[in-house]
Short mmCIF file of C-alpha atoms in Angstrom, two decimals:
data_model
loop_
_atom_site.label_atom_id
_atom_site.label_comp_id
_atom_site.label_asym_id
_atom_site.label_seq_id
_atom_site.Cartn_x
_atom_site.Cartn_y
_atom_site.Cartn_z
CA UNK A 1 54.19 -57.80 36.08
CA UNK A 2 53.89 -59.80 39.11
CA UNK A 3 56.69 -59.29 41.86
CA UNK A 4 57.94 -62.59 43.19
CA UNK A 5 59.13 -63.01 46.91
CA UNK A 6 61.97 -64.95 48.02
CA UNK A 7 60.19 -67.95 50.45
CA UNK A 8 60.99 -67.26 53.93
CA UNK A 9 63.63 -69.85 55.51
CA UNK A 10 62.02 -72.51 58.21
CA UNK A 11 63.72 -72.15 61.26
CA UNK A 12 65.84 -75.48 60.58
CA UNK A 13 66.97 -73.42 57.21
CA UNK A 14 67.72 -70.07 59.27
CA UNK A 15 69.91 -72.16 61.79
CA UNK A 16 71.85 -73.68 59.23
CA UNK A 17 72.61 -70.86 57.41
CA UNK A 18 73.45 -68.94 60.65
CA UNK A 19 76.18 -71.98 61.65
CA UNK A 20 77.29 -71.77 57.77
CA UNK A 21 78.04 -67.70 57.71
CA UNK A 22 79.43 -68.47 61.87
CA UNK A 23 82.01 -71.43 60.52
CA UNK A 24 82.73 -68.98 57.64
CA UNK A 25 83.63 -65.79 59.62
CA UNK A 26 85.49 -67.79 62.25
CA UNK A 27 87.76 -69.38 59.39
CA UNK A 28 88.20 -65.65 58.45
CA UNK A 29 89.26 -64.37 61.60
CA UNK A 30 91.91 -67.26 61.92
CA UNK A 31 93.31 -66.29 58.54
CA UNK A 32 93.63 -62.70 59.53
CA UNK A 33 95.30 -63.61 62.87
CA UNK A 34 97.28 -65.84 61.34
CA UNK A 35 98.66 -63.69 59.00
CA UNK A 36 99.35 -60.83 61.39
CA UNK A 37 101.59 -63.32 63.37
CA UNK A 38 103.27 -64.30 59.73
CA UNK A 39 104.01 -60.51 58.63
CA UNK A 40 105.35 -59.65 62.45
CA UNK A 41 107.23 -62.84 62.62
CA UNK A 42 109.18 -61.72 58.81
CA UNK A 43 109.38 -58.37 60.09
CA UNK A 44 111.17 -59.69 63.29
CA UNK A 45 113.42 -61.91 60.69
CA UNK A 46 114.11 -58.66 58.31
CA UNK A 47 114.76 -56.51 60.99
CA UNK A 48 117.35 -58.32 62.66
CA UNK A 49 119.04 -59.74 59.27
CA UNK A 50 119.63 -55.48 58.67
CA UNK A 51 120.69 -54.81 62.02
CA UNK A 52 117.97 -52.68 63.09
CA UNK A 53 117.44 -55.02 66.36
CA UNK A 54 120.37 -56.67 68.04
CA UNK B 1 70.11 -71.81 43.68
CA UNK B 2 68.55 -74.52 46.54
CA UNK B 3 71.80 -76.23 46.54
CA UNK B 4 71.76 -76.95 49.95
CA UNK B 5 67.70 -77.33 50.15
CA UNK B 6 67.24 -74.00 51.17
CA UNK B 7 63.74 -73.08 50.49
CA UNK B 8 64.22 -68.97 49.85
CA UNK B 9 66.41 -69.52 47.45
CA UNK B 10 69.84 -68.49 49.52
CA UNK B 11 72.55 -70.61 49.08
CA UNK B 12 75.43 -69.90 51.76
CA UNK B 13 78.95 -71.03 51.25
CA UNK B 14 81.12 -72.80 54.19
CA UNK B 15 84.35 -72.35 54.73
CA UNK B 16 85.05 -75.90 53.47
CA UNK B 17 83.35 -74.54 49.94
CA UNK B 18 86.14 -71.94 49.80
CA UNK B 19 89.16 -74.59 51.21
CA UNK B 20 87.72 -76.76 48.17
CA UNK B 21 88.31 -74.35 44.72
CA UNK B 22 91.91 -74.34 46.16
CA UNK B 23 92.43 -78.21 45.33
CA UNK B 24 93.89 -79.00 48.21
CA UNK B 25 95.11 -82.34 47.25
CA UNK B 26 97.21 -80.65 44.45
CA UNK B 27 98.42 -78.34 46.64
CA UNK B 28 99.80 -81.19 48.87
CA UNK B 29 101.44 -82.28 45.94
CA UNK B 30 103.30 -78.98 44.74
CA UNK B 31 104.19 -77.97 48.55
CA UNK B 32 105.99 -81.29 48.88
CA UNK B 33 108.32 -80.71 45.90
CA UNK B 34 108.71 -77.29 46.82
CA UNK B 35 110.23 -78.07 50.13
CA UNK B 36 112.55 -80.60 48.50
CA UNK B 37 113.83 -77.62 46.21
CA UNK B 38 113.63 -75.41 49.31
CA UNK B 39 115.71 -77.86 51.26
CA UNK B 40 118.10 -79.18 48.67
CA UNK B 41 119.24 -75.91 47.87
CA UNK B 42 123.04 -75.06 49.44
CA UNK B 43 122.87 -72.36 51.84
CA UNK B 44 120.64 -71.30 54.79
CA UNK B 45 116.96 -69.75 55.16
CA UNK B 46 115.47 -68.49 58.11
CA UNK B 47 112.85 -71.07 59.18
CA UNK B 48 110.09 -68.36 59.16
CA UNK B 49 110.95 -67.09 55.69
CA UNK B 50 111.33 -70.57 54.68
CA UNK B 51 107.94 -71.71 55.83
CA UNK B 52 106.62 -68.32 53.86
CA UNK B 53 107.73 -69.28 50.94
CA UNK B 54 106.27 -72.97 51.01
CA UNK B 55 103.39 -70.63 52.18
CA UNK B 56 103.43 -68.58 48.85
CA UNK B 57 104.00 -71.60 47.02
CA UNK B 58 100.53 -73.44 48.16
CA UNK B 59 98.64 -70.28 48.11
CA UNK B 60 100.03 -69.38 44.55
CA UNK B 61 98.55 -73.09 43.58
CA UNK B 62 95.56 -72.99 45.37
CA UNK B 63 94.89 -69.34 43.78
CA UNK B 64 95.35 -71.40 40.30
CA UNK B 65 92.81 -74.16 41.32
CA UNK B 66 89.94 -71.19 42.18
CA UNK B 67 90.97 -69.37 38.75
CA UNK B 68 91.01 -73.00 36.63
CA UNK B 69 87.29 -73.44 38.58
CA UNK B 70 85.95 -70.40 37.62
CA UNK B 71 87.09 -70.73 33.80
CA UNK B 72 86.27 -74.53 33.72
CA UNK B 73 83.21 -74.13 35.36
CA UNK B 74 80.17 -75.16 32.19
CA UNK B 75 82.73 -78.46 31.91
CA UNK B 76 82.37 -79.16 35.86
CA UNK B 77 79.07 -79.16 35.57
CA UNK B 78 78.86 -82.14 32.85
CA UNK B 79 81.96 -84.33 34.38
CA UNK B 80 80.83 -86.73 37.49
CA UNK B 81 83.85 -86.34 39.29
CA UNK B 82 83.54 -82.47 39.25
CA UNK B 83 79.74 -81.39 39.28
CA UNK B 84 79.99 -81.16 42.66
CA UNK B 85 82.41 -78.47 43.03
CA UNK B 86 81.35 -75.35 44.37
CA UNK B 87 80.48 -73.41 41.71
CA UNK B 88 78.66 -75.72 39.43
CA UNK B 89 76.60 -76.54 42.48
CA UNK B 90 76.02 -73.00 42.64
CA UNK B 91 77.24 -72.85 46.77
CA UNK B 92 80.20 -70.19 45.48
CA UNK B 93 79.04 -67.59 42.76
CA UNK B 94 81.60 -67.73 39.86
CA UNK B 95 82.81 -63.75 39.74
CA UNK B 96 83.52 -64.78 43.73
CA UNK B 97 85.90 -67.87 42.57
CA UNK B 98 87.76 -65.51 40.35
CA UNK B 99 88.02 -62.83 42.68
CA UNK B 100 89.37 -65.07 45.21
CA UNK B 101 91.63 -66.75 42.84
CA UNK B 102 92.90 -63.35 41.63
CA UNK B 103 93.65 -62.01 45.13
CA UNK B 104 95.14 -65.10 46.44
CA UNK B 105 97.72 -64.93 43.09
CA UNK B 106 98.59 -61.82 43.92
CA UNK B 107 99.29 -61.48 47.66
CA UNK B 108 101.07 -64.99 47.43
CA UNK B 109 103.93 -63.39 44.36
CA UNK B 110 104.15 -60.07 46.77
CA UNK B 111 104.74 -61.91 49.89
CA UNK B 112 107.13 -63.92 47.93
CA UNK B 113 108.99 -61.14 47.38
CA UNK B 114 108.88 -59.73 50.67
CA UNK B 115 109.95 -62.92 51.97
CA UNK B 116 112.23 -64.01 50.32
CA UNK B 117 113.22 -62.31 46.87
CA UNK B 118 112.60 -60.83 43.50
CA UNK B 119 113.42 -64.21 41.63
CA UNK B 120 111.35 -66.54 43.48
CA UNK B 121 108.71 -63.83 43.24
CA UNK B 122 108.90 -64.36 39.54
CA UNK B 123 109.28 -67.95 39.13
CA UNK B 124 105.77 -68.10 40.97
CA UNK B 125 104.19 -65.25 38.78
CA UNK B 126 105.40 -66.91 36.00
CA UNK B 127 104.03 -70.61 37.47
CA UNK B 128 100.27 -69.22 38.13
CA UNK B 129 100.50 -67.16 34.53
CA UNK B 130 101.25 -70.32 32.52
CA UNK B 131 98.88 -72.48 34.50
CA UNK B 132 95.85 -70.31 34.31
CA UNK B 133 96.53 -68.81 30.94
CA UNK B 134 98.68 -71.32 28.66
CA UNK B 135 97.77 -74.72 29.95
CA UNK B 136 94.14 -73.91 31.60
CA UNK B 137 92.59 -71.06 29.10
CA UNK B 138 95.09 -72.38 25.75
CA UNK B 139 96.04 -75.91 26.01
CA UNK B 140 92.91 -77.86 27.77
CA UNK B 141 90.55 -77.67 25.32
CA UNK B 142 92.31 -77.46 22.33
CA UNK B 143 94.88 -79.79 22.31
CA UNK B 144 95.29 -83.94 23.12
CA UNK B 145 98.85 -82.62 24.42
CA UNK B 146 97.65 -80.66 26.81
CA UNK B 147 99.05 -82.78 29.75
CA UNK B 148 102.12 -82.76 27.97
CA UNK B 149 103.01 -78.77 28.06
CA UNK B 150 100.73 -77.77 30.57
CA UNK B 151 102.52 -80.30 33.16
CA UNK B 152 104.96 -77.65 33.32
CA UNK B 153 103.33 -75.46 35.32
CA UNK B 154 103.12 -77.80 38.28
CA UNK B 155 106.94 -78.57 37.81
CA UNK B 156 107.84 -74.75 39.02
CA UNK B 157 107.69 -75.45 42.82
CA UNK B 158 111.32 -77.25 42.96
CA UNK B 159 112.51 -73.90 40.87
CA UNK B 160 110.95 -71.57 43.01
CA UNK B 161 111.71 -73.29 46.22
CA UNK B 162 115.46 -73.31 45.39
CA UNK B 163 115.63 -69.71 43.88
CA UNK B 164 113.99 -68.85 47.75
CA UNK B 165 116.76 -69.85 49.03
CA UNK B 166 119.53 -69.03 46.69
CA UNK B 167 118.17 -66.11 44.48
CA UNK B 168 118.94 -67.89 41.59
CA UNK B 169 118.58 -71.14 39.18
CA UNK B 170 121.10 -73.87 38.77
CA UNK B 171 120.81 -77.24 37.22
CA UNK B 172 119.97 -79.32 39.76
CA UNK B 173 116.68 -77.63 40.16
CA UNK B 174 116.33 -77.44 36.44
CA UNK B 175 116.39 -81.27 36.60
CA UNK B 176 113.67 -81.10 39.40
CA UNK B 177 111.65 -79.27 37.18
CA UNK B 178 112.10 -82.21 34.00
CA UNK B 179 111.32 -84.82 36.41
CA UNK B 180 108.03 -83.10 37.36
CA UNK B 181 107.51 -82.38 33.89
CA UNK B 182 108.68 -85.90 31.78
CA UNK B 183 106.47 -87.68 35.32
CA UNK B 184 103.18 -85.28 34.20
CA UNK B 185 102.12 -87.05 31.12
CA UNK B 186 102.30 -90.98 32.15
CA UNK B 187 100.50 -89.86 35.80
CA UNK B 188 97.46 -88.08 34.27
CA UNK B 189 97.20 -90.98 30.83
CA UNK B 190 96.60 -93.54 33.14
CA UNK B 191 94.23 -91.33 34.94
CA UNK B 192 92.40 -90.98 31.67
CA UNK B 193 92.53 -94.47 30.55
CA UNK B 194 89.41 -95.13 33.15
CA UNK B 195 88.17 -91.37 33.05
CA UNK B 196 87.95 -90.73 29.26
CA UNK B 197 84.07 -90.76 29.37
CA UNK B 198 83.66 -87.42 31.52
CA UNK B 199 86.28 -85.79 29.60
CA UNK B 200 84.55 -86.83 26.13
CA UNK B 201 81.22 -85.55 27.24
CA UNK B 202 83.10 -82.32 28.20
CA UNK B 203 84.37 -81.92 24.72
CA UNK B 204 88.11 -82.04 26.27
CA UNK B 205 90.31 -83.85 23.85
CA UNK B 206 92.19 -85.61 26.23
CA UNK B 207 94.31 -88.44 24.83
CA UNK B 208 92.15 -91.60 25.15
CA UNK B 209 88.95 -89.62 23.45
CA UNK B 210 91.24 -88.02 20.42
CA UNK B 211 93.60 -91.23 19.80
CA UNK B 212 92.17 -94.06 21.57
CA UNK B 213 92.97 -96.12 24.06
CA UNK B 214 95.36 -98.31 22.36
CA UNK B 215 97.71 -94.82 21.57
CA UNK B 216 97.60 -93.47 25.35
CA UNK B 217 99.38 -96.86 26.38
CA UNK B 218 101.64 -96.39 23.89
CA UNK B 219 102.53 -92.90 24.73
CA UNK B 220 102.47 -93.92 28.39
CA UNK B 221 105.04 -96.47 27.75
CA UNK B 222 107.69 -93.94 25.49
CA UNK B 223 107.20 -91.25 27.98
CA UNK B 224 108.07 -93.45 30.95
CA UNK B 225 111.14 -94.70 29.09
CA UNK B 226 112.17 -90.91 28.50
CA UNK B 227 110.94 -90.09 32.25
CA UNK B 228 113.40 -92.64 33.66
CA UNK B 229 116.66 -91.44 32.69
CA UNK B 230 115.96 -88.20 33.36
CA UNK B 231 115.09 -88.87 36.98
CA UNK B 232 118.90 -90.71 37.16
CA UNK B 233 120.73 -87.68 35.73
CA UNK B 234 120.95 -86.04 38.68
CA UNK B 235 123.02 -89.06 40.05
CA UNK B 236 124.69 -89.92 36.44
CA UNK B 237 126.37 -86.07 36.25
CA UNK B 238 127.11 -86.22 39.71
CA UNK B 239 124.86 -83.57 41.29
CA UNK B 240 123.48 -86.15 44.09
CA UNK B 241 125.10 -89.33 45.74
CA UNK B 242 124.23 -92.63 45.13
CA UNK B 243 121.53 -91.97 48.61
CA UNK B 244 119.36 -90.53 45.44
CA UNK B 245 120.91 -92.53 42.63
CA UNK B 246 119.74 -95.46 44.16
CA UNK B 247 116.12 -95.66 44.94
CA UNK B 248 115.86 -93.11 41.78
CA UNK B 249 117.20 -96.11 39.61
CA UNK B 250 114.91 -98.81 41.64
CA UNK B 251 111.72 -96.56 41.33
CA UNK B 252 111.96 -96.03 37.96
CA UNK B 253 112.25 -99.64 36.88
CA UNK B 254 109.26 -100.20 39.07
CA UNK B 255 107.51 -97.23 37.18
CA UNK B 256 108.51 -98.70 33.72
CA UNK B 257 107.05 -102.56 34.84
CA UNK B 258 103.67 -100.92 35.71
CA UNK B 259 104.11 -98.84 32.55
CA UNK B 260 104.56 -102.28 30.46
CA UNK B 261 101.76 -104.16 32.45
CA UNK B 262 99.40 -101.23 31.18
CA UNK B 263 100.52 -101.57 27.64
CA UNK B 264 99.41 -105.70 27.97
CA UNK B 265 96.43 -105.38 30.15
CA UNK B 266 94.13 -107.76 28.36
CA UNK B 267 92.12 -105.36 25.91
CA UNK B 268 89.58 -105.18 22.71
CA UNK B 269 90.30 -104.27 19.17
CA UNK B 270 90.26 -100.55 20.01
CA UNK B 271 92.54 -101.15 23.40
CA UNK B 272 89.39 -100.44 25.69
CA UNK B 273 90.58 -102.68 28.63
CA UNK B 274 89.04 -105.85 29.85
CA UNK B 275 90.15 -106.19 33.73
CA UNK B 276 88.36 -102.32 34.41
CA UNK B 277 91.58 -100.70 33.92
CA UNK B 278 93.58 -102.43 36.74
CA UNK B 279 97.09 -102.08 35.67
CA UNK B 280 96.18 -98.53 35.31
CA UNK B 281 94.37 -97.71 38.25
CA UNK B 282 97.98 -99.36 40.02
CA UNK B 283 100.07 -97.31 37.40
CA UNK B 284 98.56 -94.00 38.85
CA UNK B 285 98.86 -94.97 42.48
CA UNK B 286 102.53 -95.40 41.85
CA UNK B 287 103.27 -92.77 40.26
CA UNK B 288 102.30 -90.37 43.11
CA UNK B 289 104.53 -92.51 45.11
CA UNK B 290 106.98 -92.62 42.73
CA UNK B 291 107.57 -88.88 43.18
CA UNK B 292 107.02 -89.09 46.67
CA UNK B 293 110.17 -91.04 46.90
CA UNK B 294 112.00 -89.44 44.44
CA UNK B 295 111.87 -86.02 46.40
CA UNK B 296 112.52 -87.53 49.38
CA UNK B 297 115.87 -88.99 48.44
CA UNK B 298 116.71 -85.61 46.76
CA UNK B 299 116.13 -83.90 50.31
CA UNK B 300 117.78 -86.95 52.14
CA UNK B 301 120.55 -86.64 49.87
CA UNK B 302 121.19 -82.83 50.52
CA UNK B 303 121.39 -83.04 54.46
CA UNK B 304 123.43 -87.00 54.47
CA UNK B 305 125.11 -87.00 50.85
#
């Protein structure tokens, strides 16, 4: 059984899958931000509807 | 996969990939009558709970979109207007759509329910359950009424906005939800009317490929003739002024002349048409307006009415 290799990426493939996985982690890190701000924001809401803050 | 004419054979997803399997121009769609539901409601929701729950809403569609992907995806790859979606261009792996689609579904009905309350939470289960399962994995490709049950599920957002705000259902919202319902069938026929070929080379029995062309006008026509009195009601039993009565009245004879101009667009034997579908290519147009102005007036008639 022969073993196949992947081909090796050309250095035009390597940069665009480098920006690709970059745009992608950057849109993850926004979510994730944003989402902290969205569950402190309701928490601020909730807390204050039950009294807990003034 | 060389999707993206990568030599090794990696294929790397952007973020725009992932934005894509959640339909985004559906979502636009479902948020907008969502905040009319949200905002027509009587009473008061804090802004930042408010804009969670339009949140949940999108995400809870968008989740649907990745999950319909993933189960659709051997019928995406034969239709032109969908073999370039993600996964049947092999840029997102298909267990990865579902996964998504799954988590998405879930933490959009929890943070429903954080947000806002149990209700809503449920409305929104129910909304993504009946989407994915009765109209997506049941209806599509079994049925020629599909359109007809499965637009349901995109009528929930007026429901589940409203119940956000309220923690209940009353009729009002119960009417939203007929007029997204009764407005499905009409919108996605005329769609069809110039489409049919994908969906007949997919095997999906959509009207035009199980009855013909000549039937789906005729259907379009009766169902815009039931769609138009139900969009009144909510003026004719007094739930909204005439600031919705109105233009709800106006549209929907516009809706119904489009509808008739489709049923004598100059045709063949079989109905096929002969002016490239014109009058229904216009029909569909309008009909996104149509609800477009519909909801507006309903949320212009809750703040001036």
């Amino acid at each position: 059984m022969v073993e196949t290799f992947p081909t090796p990426l050309t250095p035009e493939e390597a940069a665009v899958l480098i920006r690709r996985r970059r745009g992608r982690n950057i849109a993850m890190l926004a979510a994730l931000l944003c989402l902290s701000l969205l569950f402190y924001a309701i928490a601020m809401v909730k807390m204050s509807k039950t009294g807990v803050m003034p | 996969m060389s999707s993206l004419g990568l030599s090794g054979g990696v294929s790397e997803s952007t973020a725009g990939d992932w934005l894509a399997l959640l339909k985004p121009r559906v979502v636009v769609l479902v948020v907008f009558t969502g905040w009319a539901g949200l905002l027509a409601a009587p009473g008061h929701l804090h802004p930042v709970l408010a804009f969670t729950a339009v949140l949940c809403i999108a995400v809870g569609a968008g989740a649907c979109g990745a999950i319909n992907m993933w189960y659709d995806r051997d019928i995406d790859a034969v239709m032109r207007r969908t073999a370039r979606r993600p996964i049947p261009s092999g840029r997102i792996g298909a267990g990865e759509a579902l996964g998504f689609g799954i988590a998405l579904a879930a933490a959009s009905v929890l943070l429903m329910w954080l947000a806002t309350n149990v209700v809503a939470a449920l409305i929104l289960a129910i909304s993504i359950g009946f989407y994915v399962v009765i109209y997506t994995m049941w209806l599509k490709r079994r049925t020629p009424q599909n359109i007809v049950i499965g637009g349901a599920a995109g009528a929930f957002p007026p429901l589940i906005g409203w119940a956000a705000v309220t923690g209940g259902i009353d009729w009002l919202p119960v009417l939203m939800f007929a007029i997204v319902f009764m407005w499905t069938p009409p919108h996605f026929w005329a769609l069809s009317l110039w489409t049919h070929g994908d969906y007949e080379k997919a095997g999906v029995p959509m009207l035009p490929v199980s009855a013909g062309a000549r039937s789906t006008r005729w259907h379009i026509m009766v169902y815009t003739l039931l769609l138009v009195p139900v969009t009144v009601a909510p003026w004719a039993l007094g739930m909204s002024s005439r600031i919705y009565g109105v233009p709800a009245a106006l549209a929907g004879a516009w809706f119904i002349w489009d509808a008739w101009r489709v049923l004598r667009d100059q045709q063949d034997s079989a109905g096929v048409s002969l002016t490239k579908d014109a009058p229904a290519k216009k029909l569909f147009r309008y009909s996104l307006y149509h609800l477009a102005i519909l909801f507006t007036a309903f949320i212009v008639d809750a703040f001036v009415g």
